[in-house]
Short mmCIF file of C-alpha atoms and ligand atoms in Angstrom, two decimals:
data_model
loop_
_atom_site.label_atom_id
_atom_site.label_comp_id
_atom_site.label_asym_id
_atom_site.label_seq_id
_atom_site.Cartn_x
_atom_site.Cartn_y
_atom_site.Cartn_z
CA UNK A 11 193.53 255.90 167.68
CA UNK A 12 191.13 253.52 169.47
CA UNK A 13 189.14 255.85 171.15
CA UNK A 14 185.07 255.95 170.51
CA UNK A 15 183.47 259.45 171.31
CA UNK A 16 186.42 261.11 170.00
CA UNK A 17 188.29 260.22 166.40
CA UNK A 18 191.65 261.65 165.90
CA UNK A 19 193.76 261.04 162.67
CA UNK A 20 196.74 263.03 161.47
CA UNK A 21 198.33 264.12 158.55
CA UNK A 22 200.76 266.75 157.58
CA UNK A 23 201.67 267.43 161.09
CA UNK A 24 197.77 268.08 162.15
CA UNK A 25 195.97 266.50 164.10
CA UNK A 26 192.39 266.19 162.93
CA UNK A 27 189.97 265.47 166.62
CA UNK A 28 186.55 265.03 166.33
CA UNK A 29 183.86 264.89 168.82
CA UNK A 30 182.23 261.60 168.08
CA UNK A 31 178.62 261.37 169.62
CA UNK A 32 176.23 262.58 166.82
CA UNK A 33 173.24 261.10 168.36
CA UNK A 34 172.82 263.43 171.39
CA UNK A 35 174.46 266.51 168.72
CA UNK A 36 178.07 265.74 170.16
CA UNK A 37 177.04 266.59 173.76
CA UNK A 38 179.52 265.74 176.33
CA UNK A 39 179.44 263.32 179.28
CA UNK A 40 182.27 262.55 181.15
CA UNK A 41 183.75 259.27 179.15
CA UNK A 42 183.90 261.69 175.94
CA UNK A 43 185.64 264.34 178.54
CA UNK A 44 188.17 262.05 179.54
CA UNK A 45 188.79 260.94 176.04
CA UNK A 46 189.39 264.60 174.87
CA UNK A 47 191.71 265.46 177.72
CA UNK A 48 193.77 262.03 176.72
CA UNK A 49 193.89 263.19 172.64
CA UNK A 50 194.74 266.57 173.81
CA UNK A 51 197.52 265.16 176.28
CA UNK A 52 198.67 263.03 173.23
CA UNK A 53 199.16 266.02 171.12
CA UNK A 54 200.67 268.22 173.48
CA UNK A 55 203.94 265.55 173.82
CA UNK A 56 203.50 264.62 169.93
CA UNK A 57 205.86 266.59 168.54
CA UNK A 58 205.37 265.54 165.24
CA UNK A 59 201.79 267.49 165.73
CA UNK A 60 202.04 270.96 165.23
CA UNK A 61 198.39 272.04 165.04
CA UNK A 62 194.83 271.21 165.66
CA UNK A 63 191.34 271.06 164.47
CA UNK A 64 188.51 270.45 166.52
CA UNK A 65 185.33 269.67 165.26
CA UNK A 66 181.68 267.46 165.50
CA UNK A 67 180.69 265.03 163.41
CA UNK A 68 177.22 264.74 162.14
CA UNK A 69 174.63 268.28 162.28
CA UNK A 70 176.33 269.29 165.08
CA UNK A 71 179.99 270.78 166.66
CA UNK A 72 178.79 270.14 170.60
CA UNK A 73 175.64 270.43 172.66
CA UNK A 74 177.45 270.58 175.62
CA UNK A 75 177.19 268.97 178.71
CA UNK A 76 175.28 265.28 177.87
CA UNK A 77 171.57 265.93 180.27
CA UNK A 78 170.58 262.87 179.82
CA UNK A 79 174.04 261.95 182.65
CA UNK A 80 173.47 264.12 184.76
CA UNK A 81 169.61 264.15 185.52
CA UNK A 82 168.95 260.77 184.78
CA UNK A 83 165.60 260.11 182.57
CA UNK A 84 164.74 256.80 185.02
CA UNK A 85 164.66 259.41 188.27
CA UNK A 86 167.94 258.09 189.19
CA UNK A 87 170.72 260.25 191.14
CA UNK A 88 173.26 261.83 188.36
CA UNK A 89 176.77 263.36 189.56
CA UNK A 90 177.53 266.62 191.29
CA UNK A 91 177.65 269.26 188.91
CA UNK A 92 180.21 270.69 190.47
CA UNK A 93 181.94 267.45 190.19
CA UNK A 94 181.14 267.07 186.61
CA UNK A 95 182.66 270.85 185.63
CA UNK A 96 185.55 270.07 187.87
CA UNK A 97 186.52 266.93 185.97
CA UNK A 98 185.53 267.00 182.25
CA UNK A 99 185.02 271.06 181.64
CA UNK A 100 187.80 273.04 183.42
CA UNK A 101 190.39 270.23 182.61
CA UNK A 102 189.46 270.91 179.23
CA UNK A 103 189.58 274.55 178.99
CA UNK A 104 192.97 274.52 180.92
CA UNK A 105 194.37 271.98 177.80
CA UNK A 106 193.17 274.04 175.19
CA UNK A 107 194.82 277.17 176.42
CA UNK A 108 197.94 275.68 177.96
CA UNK A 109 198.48 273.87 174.53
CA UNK A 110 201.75 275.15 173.13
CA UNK A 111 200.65 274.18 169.28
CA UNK A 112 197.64 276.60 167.59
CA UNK A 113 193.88 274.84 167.91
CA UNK A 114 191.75 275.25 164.95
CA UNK A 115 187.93 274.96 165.92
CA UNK A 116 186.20 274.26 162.87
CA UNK A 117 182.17 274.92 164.15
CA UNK A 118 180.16 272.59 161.69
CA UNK A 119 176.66 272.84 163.26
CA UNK A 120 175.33 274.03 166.53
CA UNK A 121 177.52 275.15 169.56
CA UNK A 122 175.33 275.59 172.74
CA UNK A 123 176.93 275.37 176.21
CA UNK A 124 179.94 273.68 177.40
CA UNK A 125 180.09 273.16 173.44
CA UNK A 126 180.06 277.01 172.37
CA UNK A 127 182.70 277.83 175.61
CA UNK A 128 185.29 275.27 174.91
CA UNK A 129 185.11 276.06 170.90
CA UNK A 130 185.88 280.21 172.55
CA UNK A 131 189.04 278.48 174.60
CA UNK A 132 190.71 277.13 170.81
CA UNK A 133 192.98 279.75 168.90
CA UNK A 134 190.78 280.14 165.63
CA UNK A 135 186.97 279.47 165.40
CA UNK A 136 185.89 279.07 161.66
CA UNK A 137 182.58 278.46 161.36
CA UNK A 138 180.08 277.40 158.69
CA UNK A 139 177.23 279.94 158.02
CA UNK A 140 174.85 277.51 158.96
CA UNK A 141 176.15 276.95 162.38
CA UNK A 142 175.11 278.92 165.70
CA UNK A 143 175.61 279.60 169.11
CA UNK A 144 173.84 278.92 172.19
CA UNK A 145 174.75 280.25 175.98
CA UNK A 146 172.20 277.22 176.69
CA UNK A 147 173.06 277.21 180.33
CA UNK A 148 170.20 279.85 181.59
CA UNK A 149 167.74 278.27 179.73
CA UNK A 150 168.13 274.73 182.11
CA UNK A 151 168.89 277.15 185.22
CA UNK A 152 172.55 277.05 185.04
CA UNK A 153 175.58 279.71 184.82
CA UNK A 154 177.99 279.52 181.74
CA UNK A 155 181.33 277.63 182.54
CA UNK A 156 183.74 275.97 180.70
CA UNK A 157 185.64 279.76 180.58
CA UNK A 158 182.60 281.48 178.89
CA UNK A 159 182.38 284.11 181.88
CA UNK A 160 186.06 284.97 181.51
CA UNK A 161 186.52 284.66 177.35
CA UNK A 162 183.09 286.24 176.53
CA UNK A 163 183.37 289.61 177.60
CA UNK A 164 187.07 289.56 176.68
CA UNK A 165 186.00 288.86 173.24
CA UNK A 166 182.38 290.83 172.53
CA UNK A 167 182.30 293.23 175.26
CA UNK A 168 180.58 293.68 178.36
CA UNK A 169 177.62 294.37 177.28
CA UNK A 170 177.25 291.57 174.46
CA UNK A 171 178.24 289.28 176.79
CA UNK A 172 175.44 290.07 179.08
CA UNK A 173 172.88 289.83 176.44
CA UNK A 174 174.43 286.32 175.26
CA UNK A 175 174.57 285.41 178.86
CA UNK A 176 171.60 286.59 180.41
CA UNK A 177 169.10 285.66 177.64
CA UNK A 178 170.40 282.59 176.24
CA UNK A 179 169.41 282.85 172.75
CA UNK A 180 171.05 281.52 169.68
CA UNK A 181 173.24 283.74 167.31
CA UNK A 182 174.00 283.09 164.02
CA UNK A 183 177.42 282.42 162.53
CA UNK A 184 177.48 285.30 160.93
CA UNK A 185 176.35 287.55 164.30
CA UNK A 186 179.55 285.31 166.21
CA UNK A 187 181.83 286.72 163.63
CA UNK A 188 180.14 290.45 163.57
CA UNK A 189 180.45 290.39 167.26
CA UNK A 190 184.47 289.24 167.30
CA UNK A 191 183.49 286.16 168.98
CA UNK A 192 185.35 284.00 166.24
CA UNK A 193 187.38 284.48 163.31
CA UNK A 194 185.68 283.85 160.14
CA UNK A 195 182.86 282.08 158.46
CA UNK A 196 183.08 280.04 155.37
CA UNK A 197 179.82 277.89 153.08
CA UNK A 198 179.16 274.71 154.85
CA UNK A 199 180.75 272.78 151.78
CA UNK A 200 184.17 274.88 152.29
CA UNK A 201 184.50 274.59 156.03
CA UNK A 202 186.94 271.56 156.83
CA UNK A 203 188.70 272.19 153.60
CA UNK A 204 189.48 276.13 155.41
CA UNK A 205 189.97 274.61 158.41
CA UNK A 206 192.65 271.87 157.26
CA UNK A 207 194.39 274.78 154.97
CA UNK A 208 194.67 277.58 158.08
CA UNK A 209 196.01 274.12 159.83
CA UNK A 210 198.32 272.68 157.72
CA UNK A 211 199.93 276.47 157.60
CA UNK A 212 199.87 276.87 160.93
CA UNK A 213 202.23 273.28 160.91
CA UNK A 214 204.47 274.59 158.79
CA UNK A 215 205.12 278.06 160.99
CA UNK A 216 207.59 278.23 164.10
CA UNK A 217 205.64 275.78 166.37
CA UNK A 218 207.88 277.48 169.43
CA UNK A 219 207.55 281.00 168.50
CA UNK A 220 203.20 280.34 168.04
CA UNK A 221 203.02 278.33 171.22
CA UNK A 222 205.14 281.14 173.11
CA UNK A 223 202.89 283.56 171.45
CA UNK A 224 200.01 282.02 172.59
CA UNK A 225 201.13 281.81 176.17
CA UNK A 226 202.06 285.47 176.18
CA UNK A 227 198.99 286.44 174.72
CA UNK A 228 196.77 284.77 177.64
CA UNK A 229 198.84 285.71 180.24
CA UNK A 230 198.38 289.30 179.05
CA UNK A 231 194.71 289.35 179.78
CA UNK A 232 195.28 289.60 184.33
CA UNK A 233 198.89 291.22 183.55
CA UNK A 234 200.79 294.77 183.94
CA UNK A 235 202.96 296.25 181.06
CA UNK A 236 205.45 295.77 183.73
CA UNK A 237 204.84 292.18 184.21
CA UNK A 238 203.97 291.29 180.50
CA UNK A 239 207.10 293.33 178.98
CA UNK A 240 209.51 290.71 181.64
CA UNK A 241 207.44 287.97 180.59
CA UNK A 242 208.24 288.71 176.94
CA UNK A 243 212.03 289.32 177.79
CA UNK A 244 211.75 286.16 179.25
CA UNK A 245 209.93 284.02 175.70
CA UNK A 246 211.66 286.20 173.24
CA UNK A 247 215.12 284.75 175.14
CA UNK A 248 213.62 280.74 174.33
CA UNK A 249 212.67 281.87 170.86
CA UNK A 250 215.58 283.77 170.34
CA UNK A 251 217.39 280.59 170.84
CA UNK A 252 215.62 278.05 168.73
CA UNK A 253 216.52 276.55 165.20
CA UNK A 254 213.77 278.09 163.38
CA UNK A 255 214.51 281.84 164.50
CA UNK A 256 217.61 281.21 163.14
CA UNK A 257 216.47 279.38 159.91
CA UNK A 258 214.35 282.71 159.77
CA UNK A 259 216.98 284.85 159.62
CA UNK A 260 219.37 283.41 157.84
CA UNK A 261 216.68 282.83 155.09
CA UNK A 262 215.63 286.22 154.82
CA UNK A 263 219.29 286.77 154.42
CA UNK A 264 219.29 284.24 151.52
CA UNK A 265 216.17 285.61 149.67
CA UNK A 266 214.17 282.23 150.12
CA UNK A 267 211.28 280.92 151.88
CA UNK A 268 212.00 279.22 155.29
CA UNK A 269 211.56 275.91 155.98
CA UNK A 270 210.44 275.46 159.90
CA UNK A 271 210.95 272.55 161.95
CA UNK A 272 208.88 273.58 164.90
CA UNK A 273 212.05 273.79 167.46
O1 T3D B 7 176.52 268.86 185.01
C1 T3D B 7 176.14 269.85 184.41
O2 T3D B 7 175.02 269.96 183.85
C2 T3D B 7 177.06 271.03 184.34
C3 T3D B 7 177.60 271.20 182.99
C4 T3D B 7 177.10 272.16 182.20
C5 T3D B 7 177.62 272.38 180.87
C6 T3D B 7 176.57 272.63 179.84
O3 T3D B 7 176.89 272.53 178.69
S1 T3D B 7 175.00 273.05 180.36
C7 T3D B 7 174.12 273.23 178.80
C8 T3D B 7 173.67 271.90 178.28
N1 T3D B 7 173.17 271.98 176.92
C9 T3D B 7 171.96 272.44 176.65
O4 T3D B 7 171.19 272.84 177.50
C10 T3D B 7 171.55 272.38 175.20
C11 T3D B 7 170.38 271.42 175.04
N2 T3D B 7 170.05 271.26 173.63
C12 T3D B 7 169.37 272.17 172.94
O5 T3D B 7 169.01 273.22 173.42
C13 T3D B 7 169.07 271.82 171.53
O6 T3D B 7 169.19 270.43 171.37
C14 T3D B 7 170.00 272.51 170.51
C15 T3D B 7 169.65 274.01 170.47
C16 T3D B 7 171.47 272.33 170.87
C17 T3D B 7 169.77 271.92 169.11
O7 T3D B 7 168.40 271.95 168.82
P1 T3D B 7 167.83 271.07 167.61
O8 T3D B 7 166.38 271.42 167.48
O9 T3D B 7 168.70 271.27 166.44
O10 T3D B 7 168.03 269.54 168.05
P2 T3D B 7 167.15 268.70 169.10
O11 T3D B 7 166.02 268.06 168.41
O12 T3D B 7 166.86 269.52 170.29
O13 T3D B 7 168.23 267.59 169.55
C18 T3D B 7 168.50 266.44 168.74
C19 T3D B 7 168.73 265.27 169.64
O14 T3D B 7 169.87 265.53 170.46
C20 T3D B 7 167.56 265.07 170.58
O15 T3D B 7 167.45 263.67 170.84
P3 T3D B 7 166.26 262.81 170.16
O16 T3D B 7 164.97 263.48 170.53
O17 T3D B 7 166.55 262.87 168.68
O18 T3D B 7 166.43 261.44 170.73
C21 T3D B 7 168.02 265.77 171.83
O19 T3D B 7 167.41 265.28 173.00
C22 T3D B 7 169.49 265.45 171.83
N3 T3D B 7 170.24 266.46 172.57
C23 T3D B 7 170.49 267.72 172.23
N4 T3D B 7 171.19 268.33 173.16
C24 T3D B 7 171.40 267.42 174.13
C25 T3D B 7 170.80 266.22 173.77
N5 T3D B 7 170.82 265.13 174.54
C26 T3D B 7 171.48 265.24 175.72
N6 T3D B 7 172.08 266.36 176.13
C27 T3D B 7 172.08 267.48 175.37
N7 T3D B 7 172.71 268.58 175.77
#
């Protein structure tokens, strides 16, 4: 695709999107936002795309929000940034989760900020051992966004998430996976190669049922059994009517492997 700060190429029914500004370590400012929300757009009505990996190129995945845009180095007047979280950050968080098709974040470097929040918002987080995390925002003055409030403590506790929060110091792959903050952590060398496997099988799985799945999942974190046991009534009746819940069947009736189509 023509786009600059991001690259996104596909094969085998992936899409492959990479944050494209190694420079400033992949740090965001609002063209590279806008860019992101129009890949992820892209995908979401692609239906020949049925999964994702995000990652950075160069050292880093993402430093988060770009500081150079939004306190100008030549004293000049930057945006809002409550203008700047309301377009780029929440629009982006609000893809990733809304996204019907599994996201793969593949965490080659550094994550600090906006960078480690959004990378929380994707479905898997693989990460290389010599990458990190970073709740940078208290160390400028700032309050986590981009969903880290609301995903951290879901994922590493209350407490954990305090300690990430309050003191904003950077944990080690390994610490990230110890803590359940992401799902596994592979040798530098290995990582895209993991992350294009876990992909490319995620492609070839029920796109429906895993989207579904993933909607039911989120909803369940602000829901009642009541609520969430209609609500899966409710997807289990879509899924119940798709192709590939009855290539399922009838192909555990045959003795063979299916072969999914995503609908
Ligand atoms: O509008 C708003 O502000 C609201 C939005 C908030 C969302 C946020 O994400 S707030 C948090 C912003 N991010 C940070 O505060 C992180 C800042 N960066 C760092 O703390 C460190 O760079 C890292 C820990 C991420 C990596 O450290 P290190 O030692 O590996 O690299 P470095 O030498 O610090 O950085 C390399 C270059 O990238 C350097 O440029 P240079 O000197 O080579 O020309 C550095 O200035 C640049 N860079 C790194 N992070 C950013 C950045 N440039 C602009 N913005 C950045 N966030």
């Amino acid at each position: 695709m023509a786009h600059e700060m991001i690259r996104s190429e596909e094969r085998s029914g992936v899409a492959f999107v990479t944050l494209n500004r190694p420079d400033v370590l992949n740090s965001f400012n609002r063209p590279m936002a806008r860019e992101l929300q129009a890949v992820l757009d892209r995908v979401a009505g692609a239906a020949e795309v049925r999964a994702v990996v995000l990652t950075g190129a160069g050292r880093a995945f993402c430093a988060g929000q770009d500081l150079a845009e939004v306190v100008p180095p030549d004293g000049s007047r930057g945006p809002e940034v409550a203008e700047v979280i309301a377009e780029s950050y929440n629009p982006l968080v609000q893809r990733l989760v809304a996204l019907e098709k599994p996201v793969v974040c593949a965490i080659n470097g550094v994550a600090a900020g906006a960078g480690a929040n959004i990378a929380l918002a994707c479905d898997f987080v693989l990460a290389a051992k010599s990458a990190s995390f970073i709740q940078a925002f208290i160390n400028i003055g700032l309050v986590p966004d981009s969903g880290g409030t609301f995903f951290l403590p879901r994922l590493v506790g209350m407490a954990r998430a305090k300690a990430l929060a309050l003191l904003g110091e950077r944990i080690s792959a390994e610490q990230a996976l110890a803590f359940g903050m992401i799902h596994a952590v592979h040798e530098p060398e290995k990582l895209m190669a993991e992350a294009e496997a876990l992909a490319t099988r995620l492609a070839q799985m029920p796109t429906l049922a895993l989207g579904l799945t993933k909607r039911a999942l989120h909803a369940s974190l602000d829901a009642t059994l009541e609520s969430q046991l209609e609500l899966e009534r409710t997807l289990q009746g879509i899924a119940g009517k798709s192709h590939d819940y009855h290539e399922g069947v009838k192909a555990f009736q045959e003795k063979r492997k299916p072969k999914f189509s995503g609908r």
